[in-house]
Tab-separated table of C-alpha atoms and ligand atoms in Angstrom:
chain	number	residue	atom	x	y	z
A	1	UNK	CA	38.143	-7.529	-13.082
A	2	UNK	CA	36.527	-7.588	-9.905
A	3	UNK	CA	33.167	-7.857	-8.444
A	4	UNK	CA	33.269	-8.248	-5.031
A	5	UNK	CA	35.488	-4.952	-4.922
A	6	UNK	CA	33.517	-2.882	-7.232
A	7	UNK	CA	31.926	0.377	-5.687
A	8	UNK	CA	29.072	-0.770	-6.045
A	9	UNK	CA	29.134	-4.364	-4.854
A	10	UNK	CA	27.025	-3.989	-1.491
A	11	UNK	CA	26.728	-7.843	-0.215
A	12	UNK	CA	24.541	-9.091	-2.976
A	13	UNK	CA	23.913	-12.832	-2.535
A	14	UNK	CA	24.088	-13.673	-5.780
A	15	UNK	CA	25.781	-12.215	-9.424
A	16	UNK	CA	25.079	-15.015	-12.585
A	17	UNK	CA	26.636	-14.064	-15.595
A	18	UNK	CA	24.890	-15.671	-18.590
A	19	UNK	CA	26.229	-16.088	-22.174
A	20	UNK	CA	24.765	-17.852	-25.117
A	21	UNK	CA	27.243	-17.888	-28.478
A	22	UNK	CA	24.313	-18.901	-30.581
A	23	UNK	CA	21.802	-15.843	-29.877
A	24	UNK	CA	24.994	-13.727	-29.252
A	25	UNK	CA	23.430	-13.146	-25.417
A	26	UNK	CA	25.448	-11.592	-22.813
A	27	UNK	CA	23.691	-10.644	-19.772
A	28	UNK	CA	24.155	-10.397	-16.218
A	29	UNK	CA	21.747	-11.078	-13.514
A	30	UNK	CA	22.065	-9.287	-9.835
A	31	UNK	CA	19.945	-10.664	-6.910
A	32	UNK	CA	20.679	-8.120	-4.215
A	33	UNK	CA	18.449	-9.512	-1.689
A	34	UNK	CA	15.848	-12.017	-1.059
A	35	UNK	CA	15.194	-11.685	2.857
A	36	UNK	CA	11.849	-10.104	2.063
A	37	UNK	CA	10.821	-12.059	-0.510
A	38	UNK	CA	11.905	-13.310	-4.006
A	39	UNK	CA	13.895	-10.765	-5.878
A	40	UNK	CA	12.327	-8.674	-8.555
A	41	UNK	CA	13.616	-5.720	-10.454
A	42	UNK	CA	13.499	-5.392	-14.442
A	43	UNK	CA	15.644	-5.897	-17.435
A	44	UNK	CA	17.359	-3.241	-18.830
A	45	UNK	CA	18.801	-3.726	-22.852
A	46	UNK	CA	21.772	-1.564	-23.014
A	47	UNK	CA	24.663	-0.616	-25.591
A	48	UNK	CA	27.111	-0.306	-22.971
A	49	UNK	CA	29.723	-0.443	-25.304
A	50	UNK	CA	28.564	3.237	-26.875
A	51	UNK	CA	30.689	4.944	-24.562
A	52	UNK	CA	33.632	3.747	-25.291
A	53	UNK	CA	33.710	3.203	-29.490
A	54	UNK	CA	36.525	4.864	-29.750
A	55	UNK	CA	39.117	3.227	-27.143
A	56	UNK	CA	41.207	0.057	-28.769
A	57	UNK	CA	39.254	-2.912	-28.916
A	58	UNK	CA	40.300	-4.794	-25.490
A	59	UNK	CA	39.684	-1.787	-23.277
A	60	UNK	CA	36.485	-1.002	-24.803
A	61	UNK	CA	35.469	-4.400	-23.646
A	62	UNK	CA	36.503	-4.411	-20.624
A	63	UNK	CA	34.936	-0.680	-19.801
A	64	UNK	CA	32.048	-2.151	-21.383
A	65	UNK	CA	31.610	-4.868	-19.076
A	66	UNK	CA	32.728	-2.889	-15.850
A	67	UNK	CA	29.852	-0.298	-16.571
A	68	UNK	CA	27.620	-3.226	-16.971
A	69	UNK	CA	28.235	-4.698	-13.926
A	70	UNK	CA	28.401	-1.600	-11.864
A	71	UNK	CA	24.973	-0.633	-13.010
A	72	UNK	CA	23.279	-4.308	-12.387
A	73	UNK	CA	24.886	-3.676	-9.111
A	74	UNK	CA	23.575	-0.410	-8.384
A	75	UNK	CA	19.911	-1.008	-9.710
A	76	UNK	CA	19.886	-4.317	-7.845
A	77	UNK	CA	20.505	-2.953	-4.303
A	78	UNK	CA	18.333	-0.195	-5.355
A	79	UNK	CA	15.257	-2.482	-6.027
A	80	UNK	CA	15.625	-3.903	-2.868
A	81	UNK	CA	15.691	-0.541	-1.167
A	82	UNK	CA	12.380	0.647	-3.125
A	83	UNK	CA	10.864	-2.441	-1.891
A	84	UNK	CA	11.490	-2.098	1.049
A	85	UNK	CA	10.292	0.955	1.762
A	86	UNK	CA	7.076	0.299	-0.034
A	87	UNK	CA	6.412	-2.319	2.402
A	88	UNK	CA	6.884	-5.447	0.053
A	89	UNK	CA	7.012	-9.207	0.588
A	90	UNK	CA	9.868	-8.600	-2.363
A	91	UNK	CA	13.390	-8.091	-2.562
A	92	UNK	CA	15.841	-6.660	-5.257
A	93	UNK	CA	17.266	-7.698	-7.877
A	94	UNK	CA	18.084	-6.498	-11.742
A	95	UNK	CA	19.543	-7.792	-14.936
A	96	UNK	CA	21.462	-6.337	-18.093
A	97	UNK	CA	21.583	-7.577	-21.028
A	98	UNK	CA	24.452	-6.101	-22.802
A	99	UNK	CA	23.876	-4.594	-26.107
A	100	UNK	CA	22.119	-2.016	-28.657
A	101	UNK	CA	17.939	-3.287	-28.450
A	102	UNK	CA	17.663	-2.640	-31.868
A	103	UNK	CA	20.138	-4.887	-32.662
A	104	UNK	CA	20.166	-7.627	-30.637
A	105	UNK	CA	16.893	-8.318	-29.167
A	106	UNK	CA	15.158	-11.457	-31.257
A	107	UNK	CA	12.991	-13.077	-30.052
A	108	UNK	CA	15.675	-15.936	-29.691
A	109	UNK	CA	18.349	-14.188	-27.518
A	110	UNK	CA	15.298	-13.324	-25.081
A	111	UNK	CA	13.873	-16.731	-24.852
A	112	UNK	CA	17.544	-17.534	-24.488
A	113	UNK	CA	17.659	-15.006	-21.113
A	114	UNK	CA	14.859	-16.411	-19.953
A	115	UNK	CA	15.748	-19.364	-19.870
A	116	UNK	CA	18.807	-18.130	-17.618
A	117	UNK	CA	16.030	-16.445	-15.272
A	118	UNK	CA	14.119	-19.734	-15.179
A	119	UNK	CA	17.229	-21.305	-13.667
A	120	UNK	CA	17.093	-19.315	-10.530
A	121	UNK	CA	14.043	-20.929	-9.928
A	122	UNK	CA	11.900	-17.742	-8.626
A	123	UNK	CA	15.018	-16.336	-6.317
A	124	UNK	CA	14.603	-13.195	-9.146
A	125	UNK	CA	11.258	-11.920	-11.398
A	126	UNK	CA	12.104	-10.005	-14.012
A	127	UNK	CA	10.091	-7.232	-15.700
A	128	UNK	CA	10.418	-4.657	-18.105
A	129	UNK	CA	12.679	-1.858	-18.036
A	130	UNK	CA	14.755	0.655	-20.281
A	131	UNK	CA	15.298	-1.602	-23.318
A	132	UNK	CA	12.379	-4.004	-22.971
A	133	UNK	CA	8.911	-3.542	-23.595
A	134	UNK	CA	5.989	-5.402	-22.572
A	135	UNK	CA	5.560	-7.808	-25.255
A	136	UNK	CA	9.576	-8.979	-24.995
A	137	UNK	CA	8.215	-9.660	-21.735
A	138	UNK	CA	5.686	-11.899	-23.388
A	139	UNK	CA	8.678	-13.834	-25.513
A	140	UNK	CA	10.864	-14.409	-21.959
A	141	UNK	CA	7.185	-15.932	-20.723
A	142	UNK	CA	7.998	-18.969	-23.544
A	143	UNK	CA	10.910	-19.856	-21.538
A	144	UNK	CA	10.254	-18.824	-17.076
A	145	UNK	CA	7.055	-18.165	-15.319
A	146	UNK	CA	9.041	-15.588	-13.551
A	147	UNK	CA	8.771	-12.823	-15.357
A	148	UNK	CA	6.033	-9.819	-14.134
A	149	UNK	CA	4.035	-7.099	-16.087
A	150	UNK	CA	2.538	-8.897	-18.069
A	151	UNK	CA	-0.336	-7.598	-20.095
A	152	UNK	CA	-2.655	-10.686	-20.036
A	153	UNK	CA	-3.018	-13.793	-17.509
A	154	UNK	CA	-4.934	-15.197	-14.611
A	155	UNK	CA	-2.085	-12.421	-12.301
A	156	UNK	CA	-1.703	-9.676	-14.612
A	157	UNK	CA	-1.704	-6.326	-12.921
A	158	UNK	CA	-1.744	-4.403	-16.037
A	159	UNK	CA	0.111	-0.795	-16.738
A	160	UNK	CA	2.153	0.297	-13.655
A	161	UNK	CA	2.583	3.690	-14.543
A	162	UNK	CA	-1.135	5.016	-12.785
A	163	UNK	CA	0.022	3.957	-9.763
A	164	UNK	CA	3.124	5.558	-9.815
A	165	UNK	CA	1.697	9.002	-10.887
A	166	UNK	CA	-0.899	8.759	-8.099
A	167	UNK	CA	2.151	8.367	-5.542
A	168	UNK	CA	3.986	10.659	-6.896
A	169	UNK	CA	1.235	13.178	-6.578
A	170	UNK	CA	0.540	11.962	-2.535
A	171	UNK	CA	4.981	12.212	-2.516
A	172	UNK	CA	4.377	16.260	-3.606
A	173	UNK	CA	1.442	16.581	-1.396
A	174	UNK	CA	3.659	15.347	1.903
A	175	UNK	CA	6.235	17.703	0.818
A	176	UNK	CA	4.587	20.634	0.280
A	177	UNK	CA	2.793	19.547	3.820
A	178	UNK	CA	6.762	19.781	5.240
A	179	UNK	CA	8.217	22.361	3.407
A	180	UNK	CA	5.829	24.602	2.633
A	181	UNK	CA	3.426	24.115	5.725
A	182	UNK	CA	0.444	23.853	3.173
A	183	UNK	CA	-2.452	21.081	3.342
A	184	UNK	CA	-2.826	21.391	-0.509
A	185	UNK	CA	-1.351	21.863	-4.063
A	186	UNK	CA	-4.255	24.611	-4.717
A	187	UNK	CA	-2.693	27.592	-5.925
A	188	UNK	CA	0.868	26.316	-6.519
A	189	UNK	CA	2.943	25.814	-9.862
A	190	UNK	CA	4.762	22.580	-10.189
A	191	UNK	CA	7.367	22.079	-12.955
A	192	UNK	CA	7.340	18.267	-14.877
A	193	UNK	CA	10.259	17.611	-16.423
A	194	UNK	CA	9.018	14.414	-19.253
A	195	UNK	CA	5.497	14.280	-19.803
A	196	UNK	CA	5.292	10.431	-20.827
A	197	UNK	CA	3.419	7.937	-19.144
A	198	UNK	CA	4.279	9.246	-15.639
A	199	UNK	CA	4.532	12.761	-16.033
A	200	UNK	CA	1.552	12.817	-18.103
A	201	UNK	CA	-1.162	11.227	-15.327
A	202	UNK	CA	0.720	13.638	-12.969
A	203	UNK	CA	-0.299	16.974	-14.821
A	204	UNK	CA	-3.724	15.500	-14.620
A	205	UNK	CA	-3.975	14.884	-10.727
A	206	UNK	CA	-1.945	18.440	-9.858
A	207	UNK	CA	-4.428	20.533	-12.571
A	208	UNK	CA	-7.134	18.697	-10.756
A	209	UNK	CA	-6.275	19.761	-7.349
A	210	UNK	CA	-5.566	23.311	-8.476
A	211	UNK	CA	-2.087	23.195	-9.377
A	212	UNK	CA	-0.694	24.950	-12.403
A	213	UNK	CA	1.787	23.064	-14.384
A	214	UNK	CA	5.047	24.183	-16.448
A	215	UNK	CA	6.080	21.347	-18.619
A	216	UNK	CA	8.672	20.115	-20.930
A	217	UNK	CA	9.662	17.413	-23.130
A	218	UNK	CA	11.718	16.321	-26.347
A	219	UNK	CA	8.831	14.835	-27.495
A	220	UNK	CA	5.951	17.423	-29.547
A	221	UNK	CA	3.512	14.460	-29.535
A	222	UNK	CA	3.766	13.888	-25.565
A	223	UNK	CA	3.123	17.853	-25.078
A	224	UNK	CA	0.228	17.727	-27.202
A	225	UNK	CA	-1.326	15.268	-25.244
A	226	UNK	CA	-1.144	16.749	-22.145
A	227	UNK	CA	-1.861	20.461	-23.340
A	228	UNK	CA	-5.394	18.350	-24.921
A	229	UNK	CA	-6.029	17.492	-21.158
A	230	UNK	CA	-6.100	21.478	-19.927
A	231	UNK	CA	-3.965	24.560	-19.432
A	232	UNK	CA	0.034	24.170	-19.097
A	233	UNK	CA	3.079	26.520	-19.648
A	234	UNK	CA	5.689	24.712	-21.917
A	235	UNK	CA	9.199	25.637	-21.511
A	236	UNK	CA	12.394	24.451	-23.316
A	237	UNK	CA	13.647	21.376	-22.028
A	238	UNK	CA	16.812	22.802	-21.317
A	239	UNK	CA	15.441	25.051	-19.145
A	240	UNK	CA	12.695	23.014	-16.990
A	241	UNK	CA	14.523	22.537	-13.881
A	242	UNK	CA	15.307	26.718	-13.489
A	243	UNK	CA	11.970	27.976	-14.016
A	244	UNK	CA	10.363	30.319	-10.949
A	245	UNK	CA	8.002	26.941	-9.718
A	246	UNK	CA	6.931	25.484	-6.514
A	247	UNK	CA	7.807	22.469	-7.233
A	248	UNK	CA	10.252	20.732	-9.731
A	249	UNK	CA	9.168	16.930	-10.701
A	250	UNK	CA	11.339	15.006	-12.481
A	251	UNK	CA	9.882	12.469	-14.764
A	252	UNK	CA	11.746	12.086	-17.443
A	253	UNK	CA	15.380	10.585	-17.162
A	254	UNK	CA	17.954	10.138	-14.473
A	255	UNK	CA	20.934	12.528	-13.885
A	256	UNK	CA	18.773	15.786	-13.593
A	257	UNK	CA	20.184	16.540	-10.255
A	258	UNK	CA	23.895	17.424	-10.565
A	259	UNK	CA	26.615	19.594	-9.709
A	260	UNK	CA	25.321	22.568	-12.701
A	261	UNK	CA	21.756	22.034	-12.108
A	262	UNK	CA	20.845	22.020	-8.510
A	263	UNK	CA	22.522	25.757	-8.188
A	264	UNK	CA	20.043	26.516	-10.637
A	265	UNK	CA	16.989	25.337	-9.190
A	266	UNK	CA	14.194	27.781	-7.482
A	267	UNK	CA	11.927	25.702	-6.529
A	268	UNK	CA	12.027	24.302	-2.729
A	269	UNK	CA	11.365	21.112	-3.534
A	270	UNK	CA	12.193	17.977	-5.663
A	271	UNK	CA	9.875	15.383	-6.085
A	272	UNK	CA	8.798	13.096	-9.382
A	273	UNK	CA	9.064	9.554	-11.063
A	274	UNK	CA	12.648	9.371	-12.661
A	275	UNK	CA	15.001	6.778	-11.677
A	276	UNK	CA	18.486	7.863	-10.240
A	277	UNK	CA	17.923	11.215	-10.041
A	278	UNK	CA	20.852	12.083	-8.026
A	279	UNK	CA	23.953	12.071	-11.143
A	280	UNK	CA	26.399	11.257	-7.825
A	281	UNK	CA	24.328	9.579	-4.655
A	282	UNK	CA	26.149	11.289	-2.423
A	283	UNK	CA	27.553	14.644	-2.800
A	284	UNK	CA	23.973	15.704	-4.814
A	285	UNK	CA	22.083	14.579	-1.883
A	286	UNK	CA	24.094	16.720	-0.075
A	287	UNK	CA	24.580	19.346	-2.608
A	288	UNK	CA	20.316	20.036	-2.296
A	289	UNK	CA	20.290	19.914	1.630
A	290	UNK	CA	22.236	22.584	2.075
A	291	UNK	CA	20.517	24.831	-0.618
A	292	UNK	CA	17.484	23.988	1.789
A	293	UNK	CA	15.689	22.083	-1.082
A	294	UNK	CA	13.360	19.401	0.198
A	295	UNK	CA	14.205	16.114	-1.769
A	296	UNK	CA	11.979	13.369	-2.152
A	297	UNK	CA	13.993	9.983	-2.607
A	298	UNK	CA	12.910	9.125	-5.909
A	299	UNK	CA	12.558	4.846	-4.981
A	300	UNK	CA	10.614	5.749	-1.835
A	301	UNK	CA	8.312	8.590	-4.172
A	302	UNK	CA	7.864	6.493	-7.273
A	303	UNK	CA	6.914	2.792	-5.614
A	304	UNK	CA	4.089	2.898	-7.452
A	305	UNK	CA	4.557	1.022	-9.608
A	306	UNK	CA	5.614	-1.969	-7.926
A	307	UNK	CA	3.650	-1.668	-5.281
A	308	UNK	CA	1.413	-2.822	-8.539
A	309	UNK	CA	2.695	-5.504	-9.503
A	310	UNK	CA	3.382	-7.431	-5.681
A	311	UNK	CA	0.530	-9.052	-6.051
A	312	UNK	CA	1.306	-10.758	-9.908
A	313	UNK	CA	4.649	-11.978	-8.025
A	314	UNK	CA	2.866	-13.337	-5.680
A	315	UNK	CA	0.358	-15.366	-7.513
A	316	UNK	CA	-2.084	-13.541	-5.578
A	317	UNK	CA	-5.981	-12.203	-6.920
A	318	UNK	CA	-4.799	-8.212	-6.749
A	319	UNK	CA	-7.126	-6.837	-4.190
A	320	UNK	CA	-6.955	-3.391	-5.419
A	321	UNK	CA	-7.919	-1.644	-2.352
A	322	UNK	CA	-4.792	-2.755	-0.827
A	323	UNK	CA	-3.052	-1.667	-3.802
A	324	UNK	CA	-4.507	1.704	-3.061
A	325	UNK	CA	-3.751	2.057	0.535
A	326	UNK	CA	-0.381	1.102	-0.024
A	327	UNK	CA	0.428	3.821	-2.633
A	328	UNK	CA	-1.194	6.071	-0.471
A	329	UNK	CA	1.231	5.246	2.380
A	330	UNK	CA	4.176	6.738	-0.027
A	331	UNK	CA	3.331	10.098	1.681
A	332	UNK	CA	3.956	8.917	5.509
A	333	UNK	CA	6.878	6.985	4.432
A	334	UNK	CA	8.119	10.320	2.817
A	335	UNK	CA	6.729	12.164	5.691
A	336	UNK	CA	9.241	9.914	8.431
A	337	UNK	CA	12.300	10.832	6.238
A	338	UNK	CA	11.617	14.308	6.277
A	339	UNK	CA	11.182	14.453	9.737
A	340	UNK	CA	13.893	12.728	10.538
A	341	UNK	CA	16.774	14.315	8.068
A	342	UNK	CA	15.577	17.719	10.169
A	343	UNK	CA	16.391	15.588	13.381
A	344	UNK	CA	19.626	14.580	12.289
A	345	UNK	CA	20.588	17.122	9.731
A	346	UNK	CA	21.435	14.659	7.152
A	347	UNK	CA	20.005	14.473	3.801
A	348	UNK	CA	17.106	12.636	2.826
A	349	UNK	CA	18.689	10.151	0.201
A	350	UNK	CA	20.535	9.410	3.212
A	351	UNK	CA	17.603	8.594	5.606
A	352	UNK	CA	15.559	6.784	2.971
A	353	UNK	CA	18.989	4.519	2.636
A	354	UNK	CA	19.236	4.371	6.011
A	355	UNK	CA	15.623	3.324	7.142
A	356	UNK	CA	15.794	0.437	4.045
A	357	UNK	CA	18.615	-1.267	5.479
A	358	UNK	CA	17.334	-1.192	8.855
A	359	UNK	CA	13.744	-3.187	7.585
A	360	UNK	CA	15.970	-5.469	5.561
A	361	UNK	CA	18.725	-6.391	8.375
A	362	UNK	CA	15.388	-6.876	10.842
A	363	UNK	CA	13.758	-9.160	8.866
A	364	UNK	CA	17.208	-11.080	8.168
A	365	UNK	CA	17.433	-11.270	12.480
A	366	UNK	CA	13.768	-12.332	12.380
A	367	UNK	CA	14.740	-15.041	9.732
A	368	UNK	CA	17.923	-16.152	11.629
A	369	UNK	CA	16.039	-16.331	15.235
A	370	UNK	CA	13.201	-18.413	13.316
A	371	UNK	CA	16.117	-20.863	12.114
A	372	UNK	CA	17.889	-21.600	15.045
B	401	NAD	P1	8.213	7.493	-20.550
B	401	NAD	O1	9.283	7.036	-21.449
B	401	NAD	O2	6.789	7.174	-20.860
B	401	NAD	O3	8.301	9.089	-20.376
B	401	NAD	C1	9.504	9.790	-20.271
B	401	NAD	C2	9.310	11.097	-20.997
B	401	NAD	O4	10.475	11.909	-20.808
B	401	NAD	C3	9.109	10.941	-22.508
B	401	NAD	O5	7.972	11.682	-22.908
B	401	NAD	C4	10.401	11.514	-23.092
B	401	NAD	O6	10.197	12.104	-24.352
B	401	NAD	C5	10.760	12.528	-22.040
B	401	NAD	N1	12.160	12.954	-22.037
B	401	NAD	C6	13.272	12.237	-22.270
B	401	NAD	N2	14.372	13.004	-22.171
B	401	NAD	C7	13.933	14.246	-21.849
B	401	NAD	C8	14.572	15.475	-21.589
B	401	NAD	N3	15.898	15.591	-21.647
B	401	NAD	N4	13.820	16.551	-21.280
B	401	NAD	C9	12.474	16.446	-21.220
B	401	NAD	N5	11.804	15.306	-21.448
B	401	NAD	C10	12.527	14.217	-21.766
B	401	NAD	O7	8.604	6.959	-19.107
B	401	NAD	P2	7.658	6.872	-17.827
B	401	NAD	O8	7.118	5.482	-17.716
B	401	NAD	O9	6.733	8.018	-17.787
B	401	NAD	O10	8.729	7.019	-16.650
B	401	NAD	C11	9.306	8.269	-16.359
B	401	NAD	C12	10.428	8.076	-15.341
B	401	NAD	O11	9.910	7.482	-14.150
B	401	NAD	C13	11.560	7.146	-15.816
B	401	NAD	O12	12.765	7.591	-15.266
B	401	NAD	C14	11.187	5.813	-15.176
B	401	NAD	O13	12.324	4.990	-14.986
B	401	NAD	C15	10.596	6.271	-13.857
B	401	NAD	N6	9.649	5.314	-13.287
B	401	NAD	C16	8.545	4.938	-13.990
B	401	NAD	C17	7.648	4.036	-13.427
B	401	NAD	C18	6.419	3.614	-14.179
B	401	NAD	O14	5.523	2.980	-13.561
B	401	NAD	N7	6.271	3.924	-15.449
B	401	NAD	C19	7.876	3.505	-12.139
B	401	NAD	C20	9.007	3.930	-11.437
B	401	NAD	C21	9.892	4.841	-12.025
């Protein structure tokens, strides 16, 4: 099969494909881009092969493979894009490794990957990521220094997910600014789909600035915790995106914004933590302009979190006023995409795309003047 004429294959400078027959590891590294800095995105442990148990053995392997390289593709280029936009000295980059966690993570087959990371030689940090947890991270540290997230060490920058709730919150706050020509959340109901780490800090900060929230989540526990904090209306997670709200923020999983739902939203905005929101980039992007719903691009929104962690890449003491002024800044970043999807009557996905490959191809002039 191909790579270089895969959908999703968008210039990345470099695809390693790493195997180990005595820890069983199969994994695939993407480094999108390193023109602003070294790549860093995490590393997601996935049973790729799920989808397809019941195709004969050869396809299945095949399809198995394909989706894994088409999603190390896509996440890679869409690290670099976050980054980007958050203003990083970082590029993108991701890696798979190929398989069910709970079967083949030891502690053997990760020291194994890291090794494979190590190899790059800092062109990519990895992190943790659907899969992974922060003390796997810990086992890849036996084997590469360039690994980020870590709990403990001179660098560590300790649990992203804060940071991305806070810009998250200042992401709602410049939409409701556009959309809704108000200077605050006071008075407004805001629906949070997944009430985990994310979601959970977010009920906090709306509730706290007057908000209402309507919540839902597969998880009894996670409701509990947030209905201990204060007030909230829980609905059926079925039915979170539909419900009469301001605002819907999604925080649990990606997907959530697809041809069935986004006829069925009400609110006029969309703006939370979750990964890929959009099920198909392009025609869901589209699909919410021209319901008139106000979408937040959910890399620029929730770059929290590694805004966070520059600084453990970096090998730099965090200075965690910088930190705070850069999450901050999610808001006018979000506020320049609104403003100019309205100019241009495209979508915002679009813009945020857009304006990322625009920093990215300056700084690669910049780098090319500086050579010659
Ligand atoms: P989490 O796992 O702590 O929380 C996700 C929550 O969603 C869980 O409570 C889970 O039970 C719930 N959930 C899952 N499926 C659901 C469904 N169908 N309906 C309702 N609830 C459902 O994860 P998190 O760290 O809070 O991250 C939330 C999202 O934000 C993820 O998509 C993540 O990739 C993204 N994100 C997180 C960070 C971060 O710093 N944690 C940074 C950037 C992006």
């Amino acid at each position: 099969m191909s790579v270089f004429a895969t959908r999703a294959f968008n210039n990345h400078e470099q695809v390693v494909f790493c195997s180990d027959p005595i820890t069983g590891l199969r994994a695939i590294i993407a480094v999108h881009s390193t023109v602003l800095g070294p790549a860093v995105g995490g590393c997601r442990i996935w049973n790729y092969a799920a989808a397809h148990r019941n195709a004969p053995v050869d396809v299945a392997e095949r399809r198995t493979e394909e989706d894994a390289i088409f999603d190390v593709l896509r996440l890679s280029r869409g690290m670099s894009y976050k980054n980007a936009m958050a203003g990083l000295r970082l590029g993108g980059g991701k890696s798979v490794i190929i398989g069910d966690p709970k079967a083949v993570k030891t502690p053997e087959l990760l020291r194994k990957f890291g090794e494979f990371v190590d190899r790059l030689g800092g062109r990519y940090y990895t992190a943790e990521d659907v899969g992974s947890k922060p003390r796997d991270m810990e086992i890849i540290h036996e084997a590469t220094d360039y690994v980020v997230g870590l709990e403990h060490g001179a660098y560590a920058t300790g649990d992203p997910s804060p940071h991305t709730a806070k810009g998250v919150f200042y992401g709602i706050e410049a939409a409701v600014k556009h959309r809704l020509g108000k200077d605050s959340v006071k008075g407004l109901k805001v629906a949070i789909q997944g009430v985990g780490n994310v979601g959970r800090d977010l009920a906090a900060h709306l509730r706290e600035a007057g908000a209402s929230v309507v919540i839902a989540d597969i998880s009894k526990e996670n409701i509990e915790r947030v209905l201990a904090g204060g007030p909230a209306e829980v609905v059926d997670p079925a039915q979170i995106h539909a419900v009469e709200a301001d605002v819907f923020a999604p925080c649990a999983l990606g997907g959530i914004l697809n041809a069935k739902t986004i006829p069925e939203l009400k609110a006029k905005i969309v703006a939370g933590a979750a990964n890929n929101q959009l099920d198909d980039e392009d025609a869901d992007d589209w699909r919410l302009r021209r319901r008139g719903i106000l979408y937040a691009p959910d890399y620029v929104i929730n770059g929290g979190g590694i805004i966070s962690v520059e600084s453990e890449v970096h090998r730099e003491k965090l200075d965690e006023a910088e930190r705070a002024r850069k999450v901050r800044r999610i808001a006018d970043t979000l506020e320049k995409i609104f403003v100019e999807s309205d100019r241009t009557d495209m979508p915002t996905g679009h813009i945020a795309n857009e304006m990322a490959e625009k920093i990215i191809d300056a700084r690669r002039r910049e780098i090319a003047a500086a050579a010659e």
